[in-house]
Each structure stands twice: as C-alpha cells, then as structure tokens.
XYZ file of C-alpha atoms in Angstrom:
632
model
C 178.106 204.489 26.640
C 181.590 204.791 28.656
C 183.492 201.957 29.734
C 182.901 201.152 33.442
C 185.811 198.840 34.253
C 188.901 200.597 35.397
C 192.313 199.505 36.932
C 192.689 200.403 40.715
C 195.311 203.084 41.521
C 198.327 201.661 42.947
C 197.680 203.185 46.605
C 194.080 201.738 46.801
C 195.371 198.208 45.516
C 198.093 198.316 48.014
C 195.559 198.947 50.845
C 193.485 196.211 49.662
C 196.341 193.957 49.804
C 197.188 195.201 53.199
C 193.765 193.997 54.306
C 195.033 190.400 53.827
C 198.581 190.727 54.959
C 198.598 193.205 57.783
C 195.386 192.856 59.835
C 196.999 193.923 63.121
C 200.419 195.017 64.248
C 201.250 191.378 64.996
C 200.936 190.871 61.219
C 203.582 193.281 60.546
C 205.869 191.831 63.193
C 205.756 188.592 61.594
C 206.664 189.878 58.063
C 209.405 192.142 59.326
C 210.965 189.556 61.406
C 210.962 186.806 58.885
C 212.670 189.514 56.452
C 215.358 190.050 58.851
C 215.704 186.209 59.135
C 216.197 185.866 55.312
C 218.787 188.646 55.392
C 221.023 186.547 57.351
C 220.839 188.462 60.650
C 222.192 187.097 63.722
C 220.877 189.704 65.901
C 217.297 190.953 65.678
C 215.815 193.385 67.937
C 212.127 194.206 68.087
C 210.958 197.651 69.739
C 207.283 198.346 70.320
C 205.379 201.404 71.611
C 201.668 201.116 72.466
C 201.356 197.665 71.172
C 202.671 198.771 67.787
C 199.975 201.261 67.293
C 202.291 204.093 67.679
C 205.782 202.558 66.754
C 206.778 199.080 65.480
C 210.762 198.811 64.503
C 212.719 195.947 63.700
C 216.505 196.240 63.563
C 218.939 193.636 62.226
C 222.501 193.230 61.393
C 221.687 191.384 58.114
C 223.263 191.845 54.733
C 221.311 195.123 54.097
C 220.269 196.519 50.815
C 221.581 198.708 48.014
C 219.992 201.985 47.262
C 217.820 200.524 44.288
C 216.757 197.575 46.207
C 215.657 199.649 49.096
C 213.430 201.560 46.743
C 211.956 198.838 44.886
C 211.344 196.820 47.843
C 208.177 198.795 48.641
C 206.672 197.924 45.178
C 203.923 195.382 45.170
C 205.327 191.810 44.422
C 208.807 192.767 44.797
C 210.981 190.008 45.962
C 214.480 188.703 45.898
C 213.262 184.983 46.155
C 211.363 184.368 43.009
C 212.839 184.401 39.631
C 210.902 181.503 37.983
C 207.597 179.617 38.520
C 209.363 176.602 39.564
C 210.950 178.678 42.670
C 207.571 178.514 43.979
C 207.892 174.938 44.679
C 211.460 175.077 46.195
C 210.950 177.793 48.758
C 213.087 177.445 51.777
C 212.988 181.218 52.936
C 210.152 182.877 54.885
C 208.867 185.835 53.106
C 208.604 185.505 49.426
C 205.538 187.033 47.885
C 206.689 190.617 48.071
C 203.522 191.922 49.434
C 204.869 192.973 53.086
C 206.639 196.116 52.639
C 204.154 197.486 50.057
C 201.148 196.751 52.457
C 202.920 198.027 55.365
C 203.666 201.446 53.368
C 199.860 201.530 52.508
C 198.879 201.675 55.834
C 201.554 203.201 57.878
C 204.400 205.972 57.893
C 207.459 204.046 57.177
C 211.163 204.928 57.666
C 213.801 202.531 56.356
C 217.686 202.812 57.059
C 219.820 200.138 55.448
C 223.552 199.549 54.250
C 225.587 196.717 52.828
C 228.985 195.888 53.676
C 230.554 197.083 50.614
C 228.797 200.384 50.742
C 230.348 203.325 52.390
C 226.937 205.107 53.070
C 223.681 203.615 53.500
C 220.075 204.611 52.268
C 217.334 206.515 54.105
C 213.735 206.220 52.880
C 210.667 207.787 54.110
C 207.185 206.560 52.910
C 203.774 207.620 53.781
C 200.518 206.218 52.031
C 202.530 204.361 49.364
C 204.308 207.522 48.564
C 208.024 208.248 48.758
C 208.429 211.434 50.757
C 212.232 211.216 51.014
C 215.274 209.212 49.908
C 218.670 210.251 50.728
C 222.220 208.666 51.766
C 222.823 208.385 55.423
C 225.211 207.067 57.820
C 224.371 203.433 59.361
C 225.846 200.235 60.329
C 225.639 197.053 58.312
C 222.033 195.699 58.432
C 218.462 197.090 58.071
C 216.221 198.998 60.338
C 212.502 199.548 59.548
C 210.045 201.628 61.618
C 206.485 201.413 61.106
C 204.668 204.535 62.819
C 200.915 205.367 63.444
C 199.382 202.192 61.843
C 196.312 202.209 59.971
C 196.452 206.249 60.265
C 195.145 206.553 56.568
C 192.386 203.947 57.337
C 190.764 205.066 60.440
C 187.899 202.470 60.256
C 190.591 199.574 60.291
C 192.142 201.174 63.251
C 189.025 201.296 65.254
C 188.913 197.477 64.772
C 191.954 196.995 66.883
C 191.875 195.576 70.257
C 193.198 197.052 73.528
C 196.990 197.439 73.849
C 197.153 194.471 76.131
C 195.186 192.196 73.672
C 197.336 193.470 70.497
C 200.681 193.113 72.673
C 199.707 189.502 73.390
C 199.299 188.833 69.729
C 202.587 190.486 68.891
C 204.267 188.235 71.518
C 202.877 184.994 69.881
C 204.345 186.040 66.691
C 207.540 186.893 68.218
C 207.885 183.534 69.809
C 206.905 181.630 66.635
C 209.878 183.156 64.899
C 212.470 183.268 67.841
C 211.624 179.645 68.615
C 212.456 178.427 65.141
C 215.937 180.015 64.967
C 217.805 179.651 68.225
C 221.083 180.412 66.716
C 220.062 184.087 66.309
C 219.702 186.566 69.043
C 216.274 188.030 69.618
C 214.827 190.779 71.755
C 211.616 192.349 72.304
C 211.218 195.874 74.003
C 207.763 197.406 74.815
C 207.318 200.941 76.011
C 210.910 201.034 77.133
C 210.836 197.824 79.024
C 212.562 194.678 77.935
C 210.048 191.674 77.585
C 212.646 189.269 76.066
C 216.200 188.958 75.797
C 216.934 185.417 74.035
C 220.782 184.882 73.738
C 221.998 182.326 71.193
C 221.996 178.745 71.967
C 220.522 175.368 71.087
C 216.988 174.383 70.621
C 216.402 173.304 74.335
C 218.058 176.353 75.620
C 215.562 178.433 73.479
C 212.557 176.558 74.597
C 213.557 176.921 78.219
C 214.315 180.804 77.785
C 210.709 181.096 76.170
C 208.571 178.726 78.051
C 210.086 178.867 81.483
C 212.624 177.052 83.436
C 209.919 174.760 84.580
C 210.466 172.985 81.341
C 214.336 172.537 82.000
C 214.100 168.997 83.213
C 210.967 167.820 81.801
C 211.748 167.724 77.735
C 212.150 164.554 75.912
C 214.281 164.601 72.891
C 212.658 163.657 69.455
C 214.946 162.646 66.375
C 214.057 160.574 63.541
C 215.550 160.683 60.115
C 214.392 158.996 56.781
C 214.894 159.771 53.247
C 211.608 161.392 52.963
C 211.649 163.580 55.993
C 213.161 164.527 59.321
C 211.449 165.032 62.607
C 213.251 166.453 65.610
C 212.699 168.701 68.564
C 211.141 167.950 72.082
C 208.050 166.849 73.634
C 207.090 167.565 77.312
C 207.226 164.626 79.683
C 203.758 163.251 80.541
C 203.574 165.351 83.694
C 203.772 168.726 81.657
C 200.397 167.896 80.139
C 197.474 170.604 80.544
C 193.961 170.590 80.579
C 194.040 173.244 77.723
C 195.905 173.255 74.393
C 198.972 174.942 76.067
C 202.612 175.143 74.770
C 202.248 173.414 71.309
C 204.530 174.427 68.374
C 205.028 172.863 65.078
C 207.420 173.832 62.386
C 207.727 172.786 58.847
C 210.900 173.835 57.083
C 211.436 176.150 60.055
C 207.968 177.938 59.212
C 205.483 177.885 62.178
C 202.168 176.039 61.066
C 198.800 175.059 62.513
C 197.814 171.642 61.883
C 194.851 169.897 63.661
C 195.755 166.752 61.721
C 199.322 166.660 62.967
C 198.110 167.646 66.636
C 196.054 164.612 66.487
C 199.198 162.510 65.551
C 200.957 163.466 68.703
C 197.843 163.145 70.913
C 197.556 159.629 69.968
C 201.246 159.020 70.492
C 200.567 159.870 74.166
C 197.547 157.554 74.533
C 197.373 155.984 78.136
C 200.292 158.349 79.109
C 198.166 161.525 80.005
C 194.569 161.875 80.889
C 192.012 161.923 78.080
C 191.115 165.531 78.839
C 194.746 166.595 78.773
C 196.902 167.815 75.999
C 200.662 167.323 75.528
C 203.282 170.223 75.100
C 205.717 169.794 72.318
C 208.048 171.859 70.075
C 208.471 169.833 66.830
C 210.373 170.506 63.599
C 209.730 168.752 60.310
C 212.127 168.977 57.403
C 211.196 167.736 53.938
C 211.533 168.496 50.504
C 209.936 171.813 49.716
C 208.360 170.425 46.266
C 206.131 168.000 48.336
C 204.653 171.143 50.548
C 202.248 173.728 49.600
C 202.778 176.624 51.909
C 200.845 179.173 49.629
C 197.401 178.170 50.403
C 196.616 180.923 53.188
C 197.745 184.577 53.198
C 199.558 183.970 56.540
C 201.363 181.114 55.323
C 200.331 179.150 58.720
C 198.263 176.594 56.922
C 199.930 174.389 54.525
C 199.176 171.185 52.746
C 201.381 168.094 52.300
C 201.582 165.979 49.148
C 201.123 162.654 51.348
C 199.531 163.567 54.652
C 199.319 159.998 55.613
C 203.159 159.328 55.421
C 203.909 162.625 57.556
C 201.304 161.745 60.186
C 202.474 158.174 60.582
C 206.148 159.350 61.006
C 205.392 162.110 63.201
C 203.405 159.721 65.518
C 205.860 157.226 65.392
C 208.942 159.582 66.139
C 207.116 160.700 69.336
C 206.152 157.196 70.481
C 209.758 156.042 70.007
C 211.068 159.006 72.087
C 208.467 158.392 74.903
C 209.153 154.668 74.980
C 212.905 155.357 75.333
C 212.011 157.889 78.351
C 209.701 155.359 79.756
C 211.743 152.051 79.839
C 215.213 153.530 79.954
C 215.353 156.125 82.823
C 218.845 156.955 84.276
C 220.561 154.363 86.164
C 222.784 154.798 89.201
C 225.485 152.086 88.941
C 227.095 152.734 92.445
C 225.913 150.163 94.684
C 224.346 150.880 98.000
C 226.227 149.868 101.120
C 223.365 147.409 102.219
C 223.667 145.772 98.684
C 227.366 145.344 99.068
C 226.920 143.511 102.262
C 224.899 140.538 100.766
C 226.259 137.282 100.563
C 226.070 137.257 96.740
C 228.268 140.170 96.579
C 230.773 139.737 99.528
C 231.298 135.930 99.292
C 233.101 134.194 96.513
C 231.350 132.100 93.849
C 232.761 128.696 94.409
C 233.031 125.956 91.813
C 230.167 123.963 93.648
C 227.941 126.986 93.339
C 228.780 127.554 89.709
C 228.060 124.033 88.762
C 224.578 124.228 90.630
C 223.658 127.483 88.949
C 224.735 125.995 85.286
C 222.385 123.029 85.791
C 219.471 124.904 86.692
C 216.588 125.199 84.246
C 216.710 129.012 84.470
C 220.243 129.021 83.256
C 219.440 126.874 80.455
C 216.757 128.974 79.188
C 219.074 131.938 78.866
C 222.170 129.787 77.320
C 220.800 127.192 75.124
C 219.704 127.841 71.710
C 215.989 128.232 70.997
C 215.330 127.935 74.685
C 214.222 131.442 75.451
C 210.439 130.630 75.796
C 210.942 126.974 77.218
C 208.409 126.333 80.061
C 208.806 123.219 82.227
C 205.957 120.843 82.697
C 204.083 121.398 85.957
C 202.701 119.001 88.366
C 199.251 118.229 86.908
C 197.817 117.264 90.181
C 198.444 120.832 91.214
C 195.643 122.079 88.981
C 193.041 119.228 89.421
C 190.801 121.573 91.529
C 190.908 124.436 89.174
C 187.135 124.666 88.809
C 186.672 125.312 92.187
C 188.139 128.799 91.894
C 185.139 129.891 89.653
C 182.508 128.391 92.323
C 180.321 131.061 93.925
C 181.163 131.261 97.505
C 178.244 130.712 100.004
C 176.521 133.788 101.073
C 177.439 135.033 104.591
C 174.207 136.749 105.290
C 171.055 137.915 103.617
C 171.266 141.401 102.725
C 167.785 141.865 102.120
C 166.890 140.645 105.709
C 165.630 143.340 108.128
C 168.657 142.721 110.646
C 171.222 143.070 107.987
C 169.646 146.265 106.419
C 169.390 147.912 109.706
C 173.327 148.128 109.647
C 173.350 150.901 106.876
C 172.674 154.638 107.438
C 169.855 155.977 105.183
C 172.441 157.655 102.813
C 174.878 154.566 102.812
C 172.522 151.853 101.541
C 174.109 150.039 98.467
C 172.550 151.304 95.147
C 172.875 148.621 92.669
C 172.803 148.986 89.062
C 169.621 148.283 87.288
C 169.917 145.825 84.146
C 167.215 145.968 81.461
C 166.823 144.356 78.292
C 165.284 147.285 76.696
C 168.024 150.201 77.249
C 166.258 152.189 74.737
C 162.954 152.275 76.873
C 164.884 153.426 79.625
C 166.609 156.146 77.859
C 163.360 157.410 76.515
C 161.921 157.445 80.016
C 164.758 159.572 81.439
C 163.441 163.107 81.479
C 165.661 166.114 81.466
C 163.881 168.853 83.490
C 163.751 172.083 81.577
C 162.253 174.344 84.274
C 162.782 175.473 87.719
C 161.399 172.760 90.022
C 160.375 173.204 93.478
C 161.966 170.171 95.220
C 162.035 169.131 98.779
C 165.129 167.142 99.043
C 164.791 164.385 101.604
C 167.828 162.244 101.415
C 170.953 162.217 99.462
C 173.490 159.450 98.323
C 176.735 159.811 96.658
C 177.444 157.522 93.817
C 181.100 157.055 92.524
C 182.141 160.258 94.303
C 180.624 161.957 91.108
C 176.843 161.689 91.199
C 174.443 162.788 93.750
C 171.044 160.550 94.014
C 168.633 162.970 95.841
C 165.328 161.630 96.881
C 162.317 163.938 96.106
C 158.480 163.872 96.823
C 157.647 162.071 93.566
C 160.812 160.036 92.655
C 164.607 160.994 92.521
C 167.148 163.184 90.631
C 170.481 161.970 89.626
C 172.819 165.044 89.786
C 176.313 165.392 88.442
C 178.065 167.349 91.211
C 180.721 169.131 89.057
C 178.229 170.069 86.319
C 175.662 171.234 88.903
C 178.352 173.079 90.808
C 179.534 174.885 87.587
C 175.951 176.179 86.760
C 175.756 177.628 90.277
C 178.872 179.293 90.055
C 178.357 180.517 86.505
C 175.261 182.350 87.573
C 177.080 183.696 90.623
C 179.871 185.053 88.769
C 177.770 186.504 85.873
C 175.993 188.834 88.437
C 179.184 189.989 89.617
C 180.883 190.581 86.176
C 177.776 192.498 84.981
C 177.697 195.090 87.794
C 177.562 193.814 91.265
C 181.177 193.289 92.072
C 182.004 190.384 94.488
C 183.702 190.721 97.797
C 187.198 190.117 97.822
C 189.126 187.955 100.389
C 192.288 190.011 101.140
C 195.417 187.999 102.021
C 197.343 188.478 105.003
C 200.477 187.664 103.208
C 200.376 188.711 99.364
C 201.577 186.185 97.020
C 203.694 186.978 93.973
C 203.220 185.599 90.699
C 205.900 185.564 88.004
C 204.744 184.715 84.446
C 206.165 184.219 81.006
C 205.651 187.277 78.824
C 202.772 186.136 76.796
C 200.767 185.078 80.012
C 201.779 188.504 81.765
C 200.361 190.269 78.719
C 197.163 188.347 78.866
C 196.822 188.855 82.631
C 197.276 192.641 82.151
C 194.530 192.565 79.659
C 192.049 190.933 81.759
C 192.801 192.671 85.108
C 189.706 194.743 85.172
C 187.369 191.752 84.594
C 189.169 189.731 87.343
C 188.582 192.703 89.854
C 184.737 192.539 89.232
C 184.822 188.950 90.185
C 186.872 189.231 93.571
C 190.507 189.260 92.566
C 192.840 192.173 93.616
C 195.965 191.830 91.738
C 198.664 194.513 91.051
C 201.352 194.773 88.537
C 204.820 194.557 90.122
C 207.037 195.169 87.030
C 209.103 192.703 84.879
C 206.224 190.189 84.243
C 205.461 189.876 87.960
C 202.009 190.540 89.781
C 201.286 190.486 93.356
C 198.031 188.830 94.425
C 196.498 190.945 97.205
C 193.213 189.129 97.452
C 190.980 186.497 95.734
C 187.247 185.545 95.636
C 185.928 183.781 98.757
C 185.621 180.479 96.684
C 189.362 180.278 96.249
C 191.011 178.178 99.049
C 193.709 179.954 101.164
C 197.134 178.943 99.884
C 195.564 178.101 96.432
C 195.679 181.655 95.049
C 198.734 181.291 92.785
C 197.742 177.887 91.337
C 194.178 178.985 90.702
C 195.205 182.055 88.842
C 197.861 180.177 86.634
C 194.895 177.690 85.737
C 192.643 180.539 84.947
C 195.220 182.069 82.540
C 195.716 178.822 81.023
C 192.033 178.169 80.510
C 191.354 181.621 79.334
C 193.952 181.587 76.754
C 192.387 178.467 74.900
C 188.639 178.448 76.013
C 186.301 178.233 73.146
C 188.575 179.855 70.800
C 186.138 178.920 67.844
C 183.460 180.876 69.481
C 183.504 184.631 69.701
C 182.688 185.142 73.329
C 183.398 188.484 75.090
C 186.448 188.724 77.461
C 184.032 189.075 80.456
C 181.999 185.989 79.358
C 185.137 183.620 78.796
C 186.299 184.752 82.177
C 183.145 183.955 83.905
C 182.941 180.492 82.220
C 186.560 179.632 83.007
C 186.081 180.711 86.739
C 182.886 178.592 86.938
C 184.791 175.731 85.633
C 187.757 175.823 87.605
C 186.246 176.414 90.899
C 183.598 173.764 90.595
C 183.555 170.681 92.818
C 185.488 168.064 90.825
C 184.345 164.613 89.774
C 185.627 161.959 92.359
C 185.390 164.286 95.387
C 183.719 162.882 98.279
C 180.943 164.930 99.872
C 179.246 164.877 103.292
C 175.346 164.468 103.326
C 174.878 168.061 104.360
C 177.083 169.205 101.510
C 175.243 167.017 98.908
C 171.690 168.563 100.119
C 173.046 172.020 99.939
C 174.456 171.706 96.451
C 171.133 170.054 95.088
C 169.028 172.730 96.850
C 171.110 175.654 95.407
C 171.063 174.157 92.019
C 167.180 174.297 91.757
C 167.370 177.985 92.853
C 169.307 178.932 89.665
C 167.679 180.538 86.676
C 168.567 177.717 84.390
C 169.278 174.557 86.673
C 168.912 171.960 84.116
C 172.236 172.718 81.805
C 175.581 173.932 82.119
C 176.730 177.007 80.298
C 178.088 174.829 77.606
C 174.722 173.101 77.345
C 175.569 169.639 79.159
C 172.478 168.363 81.486
C 173.144 168.882 85.076
C 170.780 166.525 86.332
C 168.292 163.851 85.073
C 164.733 163.031 87.010
C 163.379 159.543 87.700
C 159.776 160.026 88.360
C 157.622 157.775 90.511
C 155.197 156.608 87.884
C 158.427 155.551 85.595
C 159.956 153.659 88.394
C 156.716 151.685 88.820
C 156.688 150.882 84.986
C 160.164 149.775 85.200
C 159.319 147.220 87.914
C 155.929 146.228 86.304
C 154.098 147.839 89.068
C 151.270 149.731 87.032
C-alpha cells in the first residue's frame, strides 16, 4: 500500500501561511510598514489604490538590500533578526518571523526595487504566486519600494471575503496610525486613490498625537512619565473632559509595538475613578519599555496580544503612573503670579508691616502651629459650654402640618403627589412579585408621575407600571428606525444652512462606508473632499443646531458598538441611532410627554425589553399591592 503523507509544495505552504499573516490588505500594510521601520527609514510613504485590492505600495529611504538578500527575503522564514533561539527572547524589532514577504508573494503580484548605499545599481524583482518571474539590476535611490498588486488574485474565494473599499480602507488607516504613532521621529504619508490622507511631519510624541487625533487634543493632554529599574512608562492621557461614552482613542505600546490588553485598559480606567463618569472611557497614548526577556510577543500571529512575565507589577506600575500624572494635573494647575489691581490696593499689600503687627502675628496660635516643632496638628481647647446642647441637633423637629390630612393633600396636583419608598423586611418577596410583562398589553394610562427624572410611574386599570424613560424610548426608536433601514426610507429634514463636518481620516473612512445606511434613516450627507462632509439634512428626531454633534457621536458609537457581536452594519447603525436619540435619564418631562411616551411604548411589537435585552418597564398589579399591605 502506497504512503499517503506528503510534504506540501512551497506555493501551497505559503498560501496557508498567508491565511494567518495576510488576512486583508491592512495586514500587509502592517508588515510592510514595520519592515520599513526596521530598515532604519526616516521617510515612509504608503500608496493605496482601491483600498489595497488593486495596489498597495510602501516606499522607504532605509538601508536597502543586496541582490542576494532581496531574492532570499521572499523565502519562508527568511529573516535578518534571528540567529539563535535566545534571540527570540531579546526581540526589539517589529517583524522577525520571516513570513510576511513570502506570504504576500503567495497571494499577490509583487514588485520589489531596492538599493544599498554601497551599491551603484539596485535590484528589481517581480514575483507572482511565489514564483520569481524576473530579476535584474535597476537604477534606484537608496531604500526599498515594495508594490503588492491584485491581492488574492490566485485565491478568488478569499478575495470574495473582503469587505467594501470603505471598510477595508478603515482597517488600513487603523494599522497605519498604530505604526506612525509609535515612531514620531519618522515622516509618514498615506495616499489613497491619488488623494493624500495623512502627511505626518517628524516631531515629538505630543505633536504626532495631535497630527493624528486632531487639534482638539492640543491643550487636553496630561504627560505621564515614570521610571524604575524594571520598566518605564511614558506618554499622554487625555484630561477627564476628553473621556468618551465609547472606547475611543486608546493606544498601548510595549517596546514600541502596538498591543491590545483588556488587563492594562482596566488599570487605566481605575486610575480615572471618580474623575470621569462610570460609563465613560479615558483617552490615552501610553508606552511601556521593559526588558524583552520578560515579554512574550509570539503568542498570536498579529503580535498584538502579548504576555508579561509578571502582569501584576506591570498593572500596578501603569495604574500608579497614570494616577500620579492626574494628581499633578488636578492639584497643580498653572498659576498666575501677577497681582490683580484690586488685590494690590488692599491694606495688607499697600501698608507697611509694623513691629507691633509683627509681634501680634508671631504671638498668635496660628503662627505657632506653623513654626514650632511638632505643632502642625495642634488643636486649641474649645469652650465646652459651647457644646453642651449638642444633643439637640439630633432631636426631630416638630411637624409643621399633617401631610396626610385632607387640607394638606389638596395642595398637590395629582402628578405631583409625593411617592415615598416602600421599605419591607422581605426584599426577596417583593422582587419575586415584580412581573416583567412579556406581551403587548392594552393599557389605558390614567395618570403619570416622574420619579428622579428617570422613571415614569403610570397608573393603569389594575395597578401601575414603572417605566424607565430612556430604555422605553430606545425601544420605540429602534422599531421606528428598523422599519426605515429595511425598506421604508424615513423623511429627511433639510437644513436651510447646511453644516460642514471635518473628521480625522479614520472617521472619514467610516462615514463614507455607512453613507447608504444613513440615508435610509433620514440623513442626507455629501462628501466634500479632504475628509470633509456637508450635512444637507437629518432625521426629524435630530434637533436643529445639533446636527454636527449628533453625527460625531453616532460615528463614535458605531466604531465601538458591540464589537464582540457580529451585527450587520445596518443593525449596528439602527441600534446606535436609537441609543443616541433616546430621551436621557435625568431629563424632566411634562405630564403629556410622559403619557405619550408610555402609550407609544405599548404599541411596539416588543415593548418589554430594549434591543440589548434590558427591561423597559416593570408591572405592579393590584392584587400584589393588596398583598403587600396585607389587604387580602
């Protein structure tokens, strides 16, 4: 019987490896940019056509390659960075596995031009499907240019899995930013379809952050810098006012390599405790430098997930560094030492400090507490007679009137009567009797009362319902937008004076991607070039004058909405719109508004829960209320 186990041919093995390394054009962007950085380049240009599907080219002015190196670079596991097994534990460069160029050559048509400073002529190589078609000398400047054309031309099935150009471009921009952010001393540019998206001049880290994230961060960054023998932490965190309702601009780098770490994110979030709202997320660009031997960066093909030898030390140090920076920002704001004219006119400033006044000041107890040894916490004895009536403070004052009497109660409108908390010794019994209604009920709403500007108590024929106003409105809007997004386009409220919206490139790419879906739910937005859009119209729910802010918030929510769940773009957008436009907790409502909201809720197909599964209301039935007060 013949043997059945065979070695895979090189071209098939390379395509399998490419499945791990090159999942989409953005994967190749990451690998090629990192190679250019490792080559010592001071200028790196990225050129994109059709979101990398047609062309993806990286040009650098690094040290270049010899003719032999240029040829062998496309072999599997060919690398200049590993000589012995111990080198794996001392890695300080970006690409080191030697899989990137071999994987790219397996799934695209590749052209390479390169020259070293000591060579008169450079080398030109053309590869297709892992096969070298041409190799010859060429005239070229010092550095390297790699062009990747027609990605996945040899694997049509994988090409079909690529998203739209706008979606793929957004991923490319993300990878570009992650590399450019880590190396502010290198010039980077990104050109897409002939239009320049980024032009990042060399500078310091703060300048690079502002170049990428926008001028709004210019005066809102707090410097972080802590050093110890084990590790260093440096970078910037955004001031509390830059916190967002979604995970916005958050970048972590370990030894200049971008990483994703929920563990370290938690360390920073806890450092911001009580400085930002619990449902907000801080912005930061932080770098951790530590010995490569205590970090394992080879645990994931993208090298974005790493392991630390001692995670607790890293966690504690990052948290402490951010806390220290925020404390300095909070308690040491900039001081203006020039005296106001009004202050200069005061007696203490304008008149001389006489000897008598000096003697009186020196003899005061306050002066002694600051000048005498061990007197910093001295407290003078007080007159005990002043405290003899301290118990009276805790005595209840006499009631001014009986609130339960008829004359007093008549002073309240029906919807303004006080609603006091019910205290029971058996909380579990109460909880078990709160019934979540799981079907559309026909209610006749009689009276409404708003509690804490968040809950609506609506009296019904057989009890009352406790409605959460924000969650209820979210359900109402979700069903409304769902109908629009799946065929019945909503009416657009056109603006008499269109508003222009300028976005950072990554957000501009995202907005371009979701324009068709936005149009279905009532937005009318036109691209204006150079990452600028004109808002010609909005859904009727968007308040006039709030067009720009609502769209910016929608983009921010869409970027980070349920990233762990594979919703369609349309479903994400509908959920984001419903959440954004819903009446917020804490907003006071008029009685008519409360009645209208509750009645509209019960016309929904699924009134009892939000799209994410949170209950919109709880029903208290009359028989349960009678049992609570032992009336049965």
